[in-house]
Structure formats: C-alpha cells, structure tokens
Amino acid sequence: MAKIRSGEDLNRLAAMYRQATEKAAKRILVCAGTGCVANGSLLVHAALKKAIEKTGVAVDLDYLLEHDVPNNATQLDKSGCRGFCQMGPLVLIEPHNFMYVHVRPEDAEEIIQESIIGDRCVERLTYMSSSGDKHYDREEDIPFYKKQHRQTLSNCGHMNPEDIREYIARDGYKGLARALTEYGPDQVVEEVLASGLRGLGGAGFPTGRKWQAVRQAAGDTKYVVCNGDEGDPGAFMDRSIMEGDPHKVLEGMIIAGYAVGAAEGYIYVRAEYPLAVERLTKAIQEAEEYGLLGDNILGTGFSFRLHINQGAGAFVCGESSALVASIEGKRGMPVPRPPRLAQKGLFGCPTLLNNVETFANVSFIMREGAQAFANLGTPTSHGTKAFALTGNVKNTGLIEVPMGTTLREVIFDIGGGIKDDREFKAVQIGGPSGACLTKEHLDLPLDFDSLKRAGAMMGSGGLVVMDERTCMVEVARFFMDFTQRESCGKCIPCREGTSRMLEILERIVGGEGTEEDLGLLEEIAHMVHDMSLCGLGQTAANPVLSTLKHFRDEYLAHVRDKRCPAGVCRALRRFEIDASKCRGCGRCARNCPVGAISGQIKQPFTIDPERCIRCGACIKQCAFHAIREVN
Amino acid sequence: MANGELSCGRRFAAVNEILERHQRRPERLVAVLQEVQEVYRYLPEEVLQYVATGMGLSPAKVFGVATFYENFSLEPKGKYVIRCCDGTACHVHSSDEILTAVRDRLGLKEGQTTTSDLMFTLETVACLGACALAPVVTINGEVYGQATPEKIVAIIDELAGGKEHGEN
Ligand SMILES: Cc1cc2nc3c(=O)[nH]c(=O)nc-3n(C[C@H](O)[C@H](O)[C@H](O)COP(=O)(O)O)c2cc1C
Ligand code: SF4
Ligand code: FES
C-alpha cells in the first residue's frame, strides 16, 4: 500500500472503496462485538458463508476491489457492537436493513434463500415487541433504536472495525485531513472550543480549554493520553467504541496531537478488554501503513506515534494523575495538583488527557464543523452521550442520545420499561461515584448541569435501572464495598472512612444497625468528601448520601423494625408458617438444619425466629406452600 | 560468580527475552510484569527479584508495583481462571448465586481462591464490560453471558474431566 500523501488522495481512495462496496448487490453484517461473540456469532458467520456459497459467491472488499462482480455476489462482513447485545447474535442485511436477532447457525440457509435470493424478510428472526404482538423488520423501526441518535457510534455495527478501508469509505480521517491541511493548530483548538464539547469521562470539563492549556504550555515534548480505563462497574461505552470503531479514537488523538503540539500519544486500556487492545493494535498498524499515523502524516510534515498500555486492574488508575503514574510503570496513585497535567504530566511533560468517547467526537467536529456539533443537545451540554443501559430494564445495551434526553425516554421508550412489568424504583447513574435518582427525577434531562443540580453526575455513562425488588441499603453497601477495596490508601480519610462506612452498612444489612448509625454515616461521609485527595474519595459517599436522602424509610425499616422492605437482606428475612395451610406433616422440621421448627404431628408447626438462620430450606420442602417469607 | 549468573540467566530465558523487548526501561515495568505473569501464570518471588536486578530497580519498587495492581498474583493460579463478574449490572442479576455455586463446586474454603490441585482459580472482578449479558463469567478469557449457577458448574465439571465435588 502506497502511503496517502494528501487530502485529495484520501478522497480518491474513499470514493474507490465506496464504489467497490456498491458493486455487490447485498451485504450481510454479522456483529462480532464481545457480546455477540459470546453468544456464538462467529459460528453464525461461518454458516452464512457456507450458505452463500451454495448458490452464489461470498465476497469481501479485497475481492470487490479487484474483480468484476457477478450479480449473485453477497458481501459478508463482521461488524462492531450494535449495542443491542442482549438480542445477539445480530445479523443485518443491507440494503433492506432487515435486522435479525438471536440468529443461530441453523438459520443461515433460510436467511440466504429468503432475504438474499428472495428479497423477503424472515419474520421469525426479527425483533418482537416484549408484549409479543408486533414484529419489527428493520433496525430503524425498533423502539430501542428509534429515539437514539447515533453520532459517535455511527460506525459501530455498520462496518468492519478491522479494516481501515471501510472507515475511510465512511468519511474516516476526513476530519484529520481538514485539520492538517485547512487549519493551523490554533484554529483546531478554536474549533473544538467553539463546538462546546465537554469531557465525557465524567467531569464534563470543556475539552477546548484543556487543549488550549496544553497548546500554550511551555515545553518541546508534549503527550496526548487517551483514558480507556473505564473502571465504572456497569459501563461499557468506551469498550464498544474501541472495539467497534477504533480508528475514530485514533483520528481524534492524532488531531489532538497536531493541535497541542505533541508527537506521541498513549492509549491506556483496561486489562479486561482484550478485544479492544487487539483491534486498536491492528488499527494503529493499518493507519501507519496508510500514512495516517507515523512520519509525515498526509504529506504535511506532521508526525505522530501511538502506543498502547494495558491496565492491571486498579480502578483508581482511571483518575488522570494515577493513570499517568501507571503509564510510567509506577504504582497508580493520584498526586496532588497543581501542577496540572497540562503543565507537568507524563514523564514530567505537558500532557493532554481525554476520555475515549471525548476523542471519538473530535473527528465529527473537524469534519462537519463546530456548529453542526453544537446544534444537538442543550445550551450548555452540546452533542450526544453514550450510555450503558443495564439492570432490571427490558432492553439492555449500549445507547446514544442527544444531551438533554429525559430519563423517562431512556428507560421507558428506549429501554422498553421495567422487566416483567415491575415497578421502577431507582436508577444509579455514574457508578460508584454517582447517585441514585428516583421516580421524581424521571423527567430530568440528562445533561451535565441538570444532573449536577439534582445532586447526581453524568459520570462515565453507566445507567443501572433497579426495580422494586432492589434493596437500596444493600445497593449502597455494594458500592461502598467496591470503593473501599479500590481506595489506593494514600489518604487516611478515604482509606479508613470507606472501611468504617462499609462496616456500618454491613451492620445495617445484617440487622445489627441502630438509628445513630445513620447520623454517623452522614458524618463520616462529609469528612471523607472534604478531606480526600482525588475524586475517588471525594465521591465515595455519594451512593450512601443519595440513598439516605431518597430512601431514608428503607434505612429506618432496617434499623428500627429490623425489616428489609424489598426482602433482599438475608439476615432480616423472616419465615412464617401459615397455620391454615399447614397440615402438620413435620417435613419442614426434619429438614431444618438448626432445629428451629417444632410442633405436633397433624397440628400447625411454628418457627422459632431466634434460632432460625434464614436459609430458606423449609420453604423448598413444604408441599403445601404453607411457609412464606414476610418482609 | 559469572557461572552462577549464566545459569540464572538460562533459567530465566523467557524473562530475559521480555526484558530485552522492553529494553529494560523502568517505565515498562507494568508491561514487563504482565508478560512475565503470562509465562508463569503468577509472579514467583525469585522472578521478581530477577526482574528488579535486570531493570536496575530496587526489589521494593518492583514488589510495590506487583502488589498494587489486582491482576498481579504472587501465588500460583490454577490452570483455569474463572472470573465471576460482580459489577453493578451483574450484581443486580444475582451474580452472588453463581459465585456461591462455584465456590461450593470447587470446595473452596473462606479466603481460598485456588484449588489445591492447581486446576481452578476463582476470582471476582468488578466489571467485564459485557453488562448487557449480565451475569457474566469468563473462564480463561472466554466470555459466558447470561450465566446461571447450573451452566457454569456444568462447564467446570467438563473441564475437570468428570472429577467429583471435593475430590480435588
Ligand atoms: C477514581 C476515578 C476513576 C476514574 N475513572 C475514569 C475512567 O475509567 N475513564 C475516564 O475516562 N475517566 C475516568 N475518570 C476521570 C478522569 O480523571 C478524567 O477526568 C477524564 O478521563 C478526563 O477526560 P475528559 O475530560 O475527556 O472527560 C476517573 C476519575 C476518578 C477520580
Ligand atoms: S482519595 Fe482515596 S483513592 Fe484518592 S488518592 Fe486518596 S486514598 Fe487514594
Ligand atoms: S456485541 Fe453485538 S450488539 Fe453488542
């Protein structure tokens, strides 16, 4: 491959790849994201290939570029994650845009016969509404996709992430070409400033201002760092982008390098994402071959190199100064600031650090202009945000919506409402540093400032929906357990405070809590917030404080009445024998491991709550359903 | 002395190769340890010592890094590493039931993570990034989504070659 030496070269190639793709009348895209692969999509891909070859030819881009194509040719491709992983393996048929869900290898022949040869939709493989009365043939009609606006994720699921040519065909690297040939570095910074893009890694700091600070910082050597640590348990936006559209991340970083005056960049990916590492590695290699990375990019004289660093399992390394320490091969502990990274970052040099999704927005801004970007969203939060929608919601997956979309739209329109039509209780936004929002917040617009006003934060974009069966005290304990384990231990208030809060929460869910504990929790929470160095400690108490605020009754039930209203906390479960149903067979008493059940044969039995260890063995044994759990 | 060094060098041939590839640069320490762990499946103490000498770092620095990151293990791991996700999404999908079932199946005592025959190691992880498939378990990197205690125990049975409960 000859290196691309100018913007015109790039446009010519893009046109050539597009024409080649159009030669094949039909194209089948099989999702090869982590989720779909786990569900067997690679087997589906192989079966489809076999099935195509029975009646025609299966072609790929290489073939299309070099040959005339018979009209029975079908292009078969693997794509990145389409976001609807729960329905995987997913198969998309173009140009009809038929979308098939839960496809198995056995379905391949029918798909080829019906949809490729016959141009018909295979109804039984399409997505069916959860009420079971409506089929949706096309991706764009499915409620899950309808309210989304996939701008950052535009390529995810629509192209092969392992082929740079497909990215180029979809206007990839056009933003880079514009930046390098039509703009000076200062103007690129201006453009990013004008777009109003804000950091999507959590804090929402204006990206342009960060770029400006690094651009203006004194020093010959500067670095660009991409934060792909994505430690929030319950979030996978960055994973999907790195896996499904790796070049978009590279393009953003190269533009950033040009703007701030850096010649080298690092992508820090958490170790749990091996596929992301693989795809990024391939993307870097291909971009270098094409002259889009490395020396003399696009013939402009600008040179930039990229390296990948893998994390080693420490949540705190997502914090920017800890991440920098980790790249330097040290223990990943945050350091006090100032100096800021923009002055003294990686290897002591001025460093620009942004999140994966933030970088992925840059190519759009440089290609379509700041105004086009700013047209979407709210006055203070422009553009879109990707969320990982999970928990007790019907449709789980990766979604992208314009900033300002309400929680209700996300949970009920896109998410399809609560699973098994239970009651919505709360949604946790922003992971362990975030907060719980409740029914009263359903009409809250999801943007940086509205969330902040509601006492929550955007965080990374994890949205975990919880239904009525969730115990909010146990949720608070769960997050505290996480934070306590991940505290790096540098600050005593964070290290000790999180341990003490965890102890108290464990006491409460264990039925040993008192009302004073609630006051003590609040007191420690404020102390840890005020006296911790980094965001981990500063936000550690958020889940506790927000659940205490919105679900105080539940805490009180635990400490006063020794009752868990959701019936989750094991130590607070109580079992009762319904005297009217009990036939007095004695089976429960024989199966109770601690002999807590007693009675006379043929008379109703009773459980001694003092001795009962709440294992539930008796419930399973009773043939007359006479034993139940009371909350 | 020179002789001793030579045999030591030969014993750690794989480590030497890793050190060379990273040009013994101190900032590559995390990556070096990751690759060393790939070879040994854990970080044996004498290897850490060797790495420290080889990179011109103090043993304290190398041990400090090795103990900071959760993915590094100073103890031998099993042939199969089972990682149960207990991230938020998996937690609300009752991942703890899987964990309990696997523990019981492997007969692991409180605080024990690896079976005594070094066949299995059980770990929890705070999110594998496949939340839409919750609950998620990986076994040597292979992802199992929408997992159930029964499914995972069945896979373990298969990997163990029909070995019975507690027989390890
Ligand atoms: C404990 C902790 C963990 C963090 N984890 C991440 C993370 O996984 N990914 C991320 O992009 N930012 C994370 N951040 C935020 C980063 O420090 C930083 O603000 C962000 O990466 C900046 O990029 P942005 O301006 O593009 O958002 C974390 C912060 C803290 C305090
Ligand atoms: S606040 Fe906690 S995690 Fe952050 S530096 Fe201090 S001890 Fe470490
Ligand atoms: S992995 Fe296929 S839709 Fe997410």
Tab-separated table of N, CA and C in Angstrom, chain B residues 62-151:
chain	number	residue	atom	x	y	z
B	62	VAL	N	9.744	-2.962	42.662
B	62	VAL	CA	9.087	-3.989	41.842
B	62	VAL	C	7.971	-4.673	42.632
B	63	PHE	N	8.250	-5.009	43.904
B	63	PHE	CA	7.212	-5.621	44.729
B	63	PHE	C	6.066	-4.644	44.959
B	64	GLY	N	6.418	-3.372	45.102
B	64	GLY	CA	5.388	-2.356	45.301
B	64	GLY	C	4.413	-2.322	44.150
B	65	VAL	N	4.934	-2.373	42.951
B	65	VAL	CA	4.070	-2.347	41.771
B	65	VAL	C	3.292	-3.660	41.672
B	66	ALA	N	3.985	-4.770	41.919
B	66	ALA	CA	3.339	-6.079	41.786
B	66	ALA	C	2.193	-6.254	42.775
B	67	THR	N	2.304	-5.621	43.938
B	67	THR	CA	1.235	-5.796	44.918
B	67	THR	C	0.147	-4.736	44.770
B	68	PHE	N	0.416	-3.674	44.043
B	68	PHE	CA	-0.579	-2.607	43.912
B	68	PHE	C	-1.728	-3.034	43.001
B	69	TYR	N	-1.390	-3.678	41.899
B	69	TYR	CA	-2.407	-3.985	40.890
B	69	TYR	C	-3.049	-5.345	41.140
B	70	GLU	N	-4.356	-5.319	41.063
B	70	GLU	CA	-5.111	-6.519	41.398
B	70	GLU	C	-4.827	-7.706	40.482
B	71	ASN	N	-4.477	-7.418	39.230
B	71	ASN	CA	-4.292	-8.529	38.295
B	71	ASN	C	-2.992	-9.293	38.508
B	72	PHE	N	-2.112	-8.747	39.320
B	72	PHE	CA	-0.875	-9.481	39.581
B	72	PHE	C	-1.089	-10.409	40.768
B	73	SER	N	-0.574	-11.605	40.634
B	73	SER	CA	-0.731	-12.565	41.711
B	73	SER	C	0.637	-13.075	42.114
B	74	LEU	N	0.891	-13.062	43.411
B	74	LEU	CA	2.171	-13.568	43.892
B	74	LEU	C	2.060	-15.042	44.244
B	75	GLU	N	0.863	-15.584	44.036
B	75	GLU	CA	0.686	-17.004	44.306
B	75	GLU	C	0.273	-17.716	43.026
B	76	PRO	N	0.636	-19.002	42.923
B	76	PRO	CA	0.299	-19.726	41.696
B	76	PRO	C	-1.203	-19.755	41.470
B	77	LYS	N	-1.578	-19.622	40.218
B	77	LYS	CA	-3.001	-19.692	39.886
B	77	LYS	C	-3.291	-21.026	39.225
B	78	GLY	N	-4.558	-21.364	39.190
B	78	GLY	CA	-4.974	-22.623	38.587
B	78	GLY	C	-4.852	-22.598	37.074
B	79	LYS	N	-4.990	-23.788	36.502
B	79	LYS	CA	-4.920	-23.916	35.053
B	79	LYS	C	-6.076	-23.152	34.415
B	80	TYR	N	-7.221	-23.213	35.073
B	80	TYR	CA	-8.376	-22.462	34.588
B	80	TYR	C	-8.690	-21.338	35.565
B	81	VAL	N	-8.709	-20.121	35.051
B	81	VAL	CA	-9.047	-18.997	35.916
B	81	VAL	C	-10.488	-18.586	35.626
B	82	ILE	N	-11.318	-18.760	36.625
B	82	ILE	CA	-12.735	-18.426	36.487
B	82	ILE	C	-12.945	-17.048	37.097
B	83	ARG	N	-13.456	-16.145	36.312
B	83	ARG	CA	-13.686	-14.803	36.849
B	83	ARG	C	-15.179	-14.510	36.811
B	84	CYS	N	-15.751	-14.400	37.995
B	84	CYS	CA	-17.169	-14.070	38.091
B	84	CYS	C	-17.293	-12.563	38.201
B	85	CYS	N	-18.059	-11.975	37.320
B	85	CYS	CA	-18.237	-10.540	37.389
B	85	CYS	C	-19.197	-10.205	38.517
B	86	ASP	N	-18.802	-9.248	39.348
B	86	ASP	CA	-19.704	-8.750	40.370
B	86	ASP	C	-19.819	-7.235	40.233
B	87	GLY	N	-19.829	-6.785	38.995
B	87	GLY	CA	-20.094	-5.370	38.730
B	87	GLY	C	-21.568	-5.089	38.988
B	88	THR	N	-21.934	-3.812	38.897
B	88	THR	CA	-23.291	-3.424	39.270
B	88	THR	C	-24.350	-4.213	38.522
B	89	ALA	N	-24.194	-4.295	37.206
B	89	ALA	CA	-25.234	-4.933	36.405
B	89	ALA	C	-25.346	-6.413	36.742
B	90	CYS	N	-24.204	-7.056	36.926
B	90	CYS	CA	-24.233	-8.480	37.269
B	90	CYS	C	-24.760	-8.676	38.687
B	91	HIS	N	-24.405	-7.749	39.555
B	91	HIS	CA	-24.859	-7.852	40.944
B	91	HIS	C	-26.383	-7.815	41.015
B	92	VAL	N	-27.003	-6.908	40.276
B	92	VAL	CA	-28.466	-6.862	40.314
B	92	VAL	C	-29.080	-8.054	39.580
B	93	HIS	N	-28.263	-8.793	38.864
B	93	HIS	CA	-28.747	-10.035	38.263
B	93	HIS	C	-28.260	-11.249	39.050
B	94	SER	N	-28.110	-11.078	40.357
B	94	SER	CA	-27.808	-12.190	41.274
B	94	SER	C	-26.530	-12.941	40.946
B	95	SER	N	-25.459	-12.204	40.659
B	95	SER	CA	-24.200	-12.883	40.378
B	95	SER	C	-23.689	-13.642	41.601
B	96	ASP	N	-24.126	-13.217	42.809
B	96	ASP	CA	-23.610	-13.879	44.005
B	96	ASP	C	-24.024	-15.348	44.064
B	97	GLU	N	-25.154	-15.684	43.444
B	97	GLU	CA	-25.579	-17.089	43.450
B	97	GLU	C	-24.607	-17.957	42.650
B	98	ILE	N	-24.105	-17.392	41.558
B	98	ILE	CA	-23.134	-18.130	40.754
B	98	ILE	C	-21.857	-18.331	41.560
B	99	LEU	N	-21.439	-17.242	42.195
B	99	LEU	CA	-20.214	-17.291	42.982
B	99	LEU	C	-20.299	-18.379	44.058
B	100	THR	N	-21.413	-18.400	44.767
B	100	THR	CA	-21.588	-19.400	45.824
B	100	THR	C	-21.564	-20.808	45.230
B	101	ALA	N	-22.250	-20.981	44.100
B	101	ALA	CA	-22.311	-22.316	43.497
B	101	ALA	C	-20.921	-22.783	43.064
B	102	VAL	N	-20.144	-21.857	42.480
B	102	VAL	CA	-18.810	-22.240	42.013
B	102	VAL	C	-17.910	-22.570	43.204
B	103	ARG	N	-18.005	-21.733	44.232
B	103	ARG	CA	-17.236	-21.992	45.463
B	103	ARG	C	-17.541	-23.383	46.000
B	104	ASP	N	-18.831	-23.684	46.085
B	104	ASP	CA	-19.241	-24.988	46.607
B	104	ASP	C	-18.715	-26.107	45.714
B	105	ARG	N	-18.856	-25.915	44.420
B	105	ARG	CA	-18.430	-26.952	43.490
B	105	ARG	C	-16.928	-27.226	43.617
B	106	LEU	N	-16.161	-26.145	43.802
B	106	LEU	CA	-14.713	-26.319	43.885
B	106	LEU	C	-14.258	-26.645	45.297
B	107	GLY	N	-15.188	-26.580	46.228
B	107	GLY	CA	-14.850	-26.866	47.613
B	107	GLY	C	-13.836	-25.882	48.181
B	108	LEU	N	-13.977	-24.619	47.815
B	108	LEU	CA	-13.035	-23.605	48.302
B	108	LEU	C	-13.446	-23.121	49.676
B	109	LYS	N	-12.479	-23.036	50.566
B	109	LYS	CA	-12.773	-22.534	51.903
B	109	LYS	C	-12.702	-21.025	51.897
B	110	GLU	N	-13.202	-20.422	52.941
B	110	GLU	CA	-13.135	-18.965	53.117
B	110	GLU	C	-11.698	-18.470	52.880
B	111	GLY	N	-11.530	-17.493	52.018
B	111	GLY	CA	-10.197	-16.943	51.794
B	111	GLY	C	-9.361	-17.718	50.786
B	112	GLN	N	-9.820	-18.901	50.408
B	112	GLN	CA	-9.052	-19.702	49.444
B	112	GLN	C	-9.557	-19.389	48.042
B	113	THR	N	-8.662	-19.187	47.079
B	113	THR	CA	-9.124	-18.873	45.735
B	113	THR	C	-8.710	-19.921	44.712
B	114	THR	N	-7.723	-20.742	45.068
B	114	THR	CA	-7.244	-21.731	44.102
B	114	THR	C	-7.377	-23.135	44.691
B	115	THR	N	-7.826	-24.062	43.873
B	115	THR	CA	-7.977	-25.422	44.371
B	115	THR	C	-6.590	-26.024	44.596
B	116	SER	N	-6.493	-26.972	45.505
B	116	SER	CA	-5.168	-27.456	45.885
B	116	SER	C	-4.486	-28.222	44.753
B	117	ASP	N	-5.260	-28.721	43.784
B	117	ASP	CA	-4.631	-29.407	42.652
B	117	ASP	C	-4.219	-28.424	41.556
B	118	LEU	N	-4.333	-27.109	41.851
B	118	LEU	CA	-3.969	-26.061	40.890
B	118	LEU	C	-4.722	-26.177	39.573
B	119	MET	N	-5.950	-26.685	39.630
B	119	MET	CA	-6.753	-26.764	38.414
B	119	MET	C	-7.542	-25.474	38.210
B	120	PHE	N	-8.148	-24.970	39.302
B	120	PHE	CA	-9.041	-23.824	39.149
B	120	PHE	C	-8.705	-22.692	40.110
B	121	THR	N	-8.817	-21.471	39.596
B	121	THR	CA	-8.758	-20.303	40.461
B	121	THR	C	-10.057	-19.545	40.265
B	122	LEU	N	-10.639	-19.125	41.374
B	122	LEU	CA	-11.878	-18.362	41.290
B	122	LEU	C	-11.612	-16.933	41.734
B	123	GLU	N	-11.977	-15.993	40.867
B	123	GLU	CA	-11.801	-14.583	41.223
B	123	GLU	C	-13.098	-13.846	40.964
B	124	THR	N	-13.286	-12.743	41.694
B	124	THR	CA	-14.376	-11.866	41.289
B	124	THR	C	-13.757	-10.659	40.615
B	125	VAL	N	-14.502	-10.072	39.713
B	125	VAL	CA	-13.984	-8.912	39.021
B	125	VAL	C	-15.103	-7.888	38.988
B	126	ALA	N	-14.715	-6.628	39.014
B	126	ALA	CA	-15.719	-5.581	39.196
B	126	ALA	C	-16.347	-5.108	37.902
B	127	CYS	N	-16.236	-5.801	36.831
B	127	CYS	CA	-16.933	-5.465	35.602
B	127	CYS	C	-16.096	-5.937	34.442
B	128	LEU	N	-16.713	-6.724	33.599
B	128	LEU	CA	-16.008	-7.228	32.425
B	128	LEU	C	-16.425	-6.456	31.183
B	129	GLY	N	-17.312	-5.477	31.372
B	129	GLY	CA	-17.737	-4.666	30.235
B	129	GLY	C	-18.669	-5.387	29.283
B	130	ALA	N	-19.317	-6.421	29.761
B	130	ALA	CA	-20.296	-7.109	28.920
B	130	ALA	C	-21.627	-7.109	29.653
B	131	CYS	N	-21.926	-5.968	30.296
B	131	CYS	CA	-23.037	-5.879	31.235
B	131	CYS	C	-24.387	-6.241	30.629
B	132	ALA	N	-24.534	-6.036	29.322
B	132	ALA	CA	-25.831	-6.331	28.729
B	132	ALA	C	-26.091	-7.824	28.726
B	133	LEU	N	-25.064	-8.611	29.011
B	133	LEU	CA	-25.239	-10.059	29.063
B	133	LEU	C	-25.240	-10.555	30.497
B	134	ALA	N	-25.403	-9.643	31.438
B	134	ALA	CA	-25.285	-9.998	32.854
B	134	ALA	C	-26.221	-11.144	33.226
B	135	PRO	N	-25.811	-11.976	34.163
B	135	PRO	CA	-24.492	-12.046	34.784
B	135	PRO	C	-23.452	-12.735	33.894
B	136	VAL	N	-22.209	-12.250	34.004
B	136	VAL	CA	-21.156	-12.699	33.110
B	136	VAL	C	-20.049	-13.418	33.882
B	137	VAL	N	-19.551	-14.480	33.283
B	137	VAL	CA	-18.425	-15.211	33.847
B	137	VAL	C	-17.424	-15.421	32.720
B	138	THR	N	-16.127	-15.284	32.994
B	138	THR	CA	-15.167	-15.685	31.975
B	138	THR	C	-14.326	-16.827	32.537
B	139	ILE	N	-13.987	-17.738	31.633
B	139	ILE	CA	-13.084	-18.821	32.017
B	139	ILE	C	-11.922	-18.773	31.033
B	140	ASN	N	-10.741	-18.516	31.537
B	140	ASN	CA	-9.560	-18.271	30.701
B	140	ASN	C	-9.872	-17.335	29.533
B	141	GLY	N	-10.571	-16.269	29.840
B	141	GLY	CA	-10.806	-15.232	28.850
B	141	GLY	C	-12.040	-15.438	27.996
B	142	GLU	N	-12.564	-16.643	27.965
B	142	GLU	CA	-13.765	-16.886	27.175
B	142	GLU	C	-14.988	-16.371	27.939
B	143	VAL	N	-15.838	-15.606	27.248
B	143	VAL	CA	-16.959	-14.953	27.917
B	143	VAL	C	-18.213	-15.825	27.891
B	144	TYR	N	-18.815	-16.036	29.055
B	144	TYR	CA	-20.100	-16.719	29.125
B	144	TYR	C	-21.130	-15.737	29.644
B	145	GLY	N	-22.081	-15.366	28.797
B	145	GLY	CA	-23.085	-14.387	29.182
B	145	GLY	C	-24.346	-15.067	29.672
B	146	GLN	N	-25.223	-14.259	30.301
B	146	GLN	CA	-26.465	-14.770	30.871
B	146	GLN	C	-26.222	-16.102	31.582
B	147	ALA	N	-25.215	-16.076	32.406
B	147	ALA	CA	-24.789	-17.301	33.072
B	147	ALA	C	-25.750	-17.681	34.199
B	148	THR	N	-25.817	-18.967	34.484
B	148	THR	CA	-26.579	-19.453	35.627
B	148	THR	C	-25.642	-20.348	36.433
B	149	PRO	N	-25.937	-20.545	37.715
B	149	PRO	CA	-25.085	-21.440	38.504
B	149	PRO	C	-24.966	-22.808	37.829
B	150	GLU	N	-26.066	-23.326	37.308
B	150	GLU	CA	-26.050	-24.661	36.709
B	150	GLU	C	-25.119	-24.693	35.499
B	151	LYS	N	-25.251	-23.685	34.627
B	151	LYS	CA	-24.433	-23.657	33.408
B	151	LYS	C	-22.947	-23.658	33.743
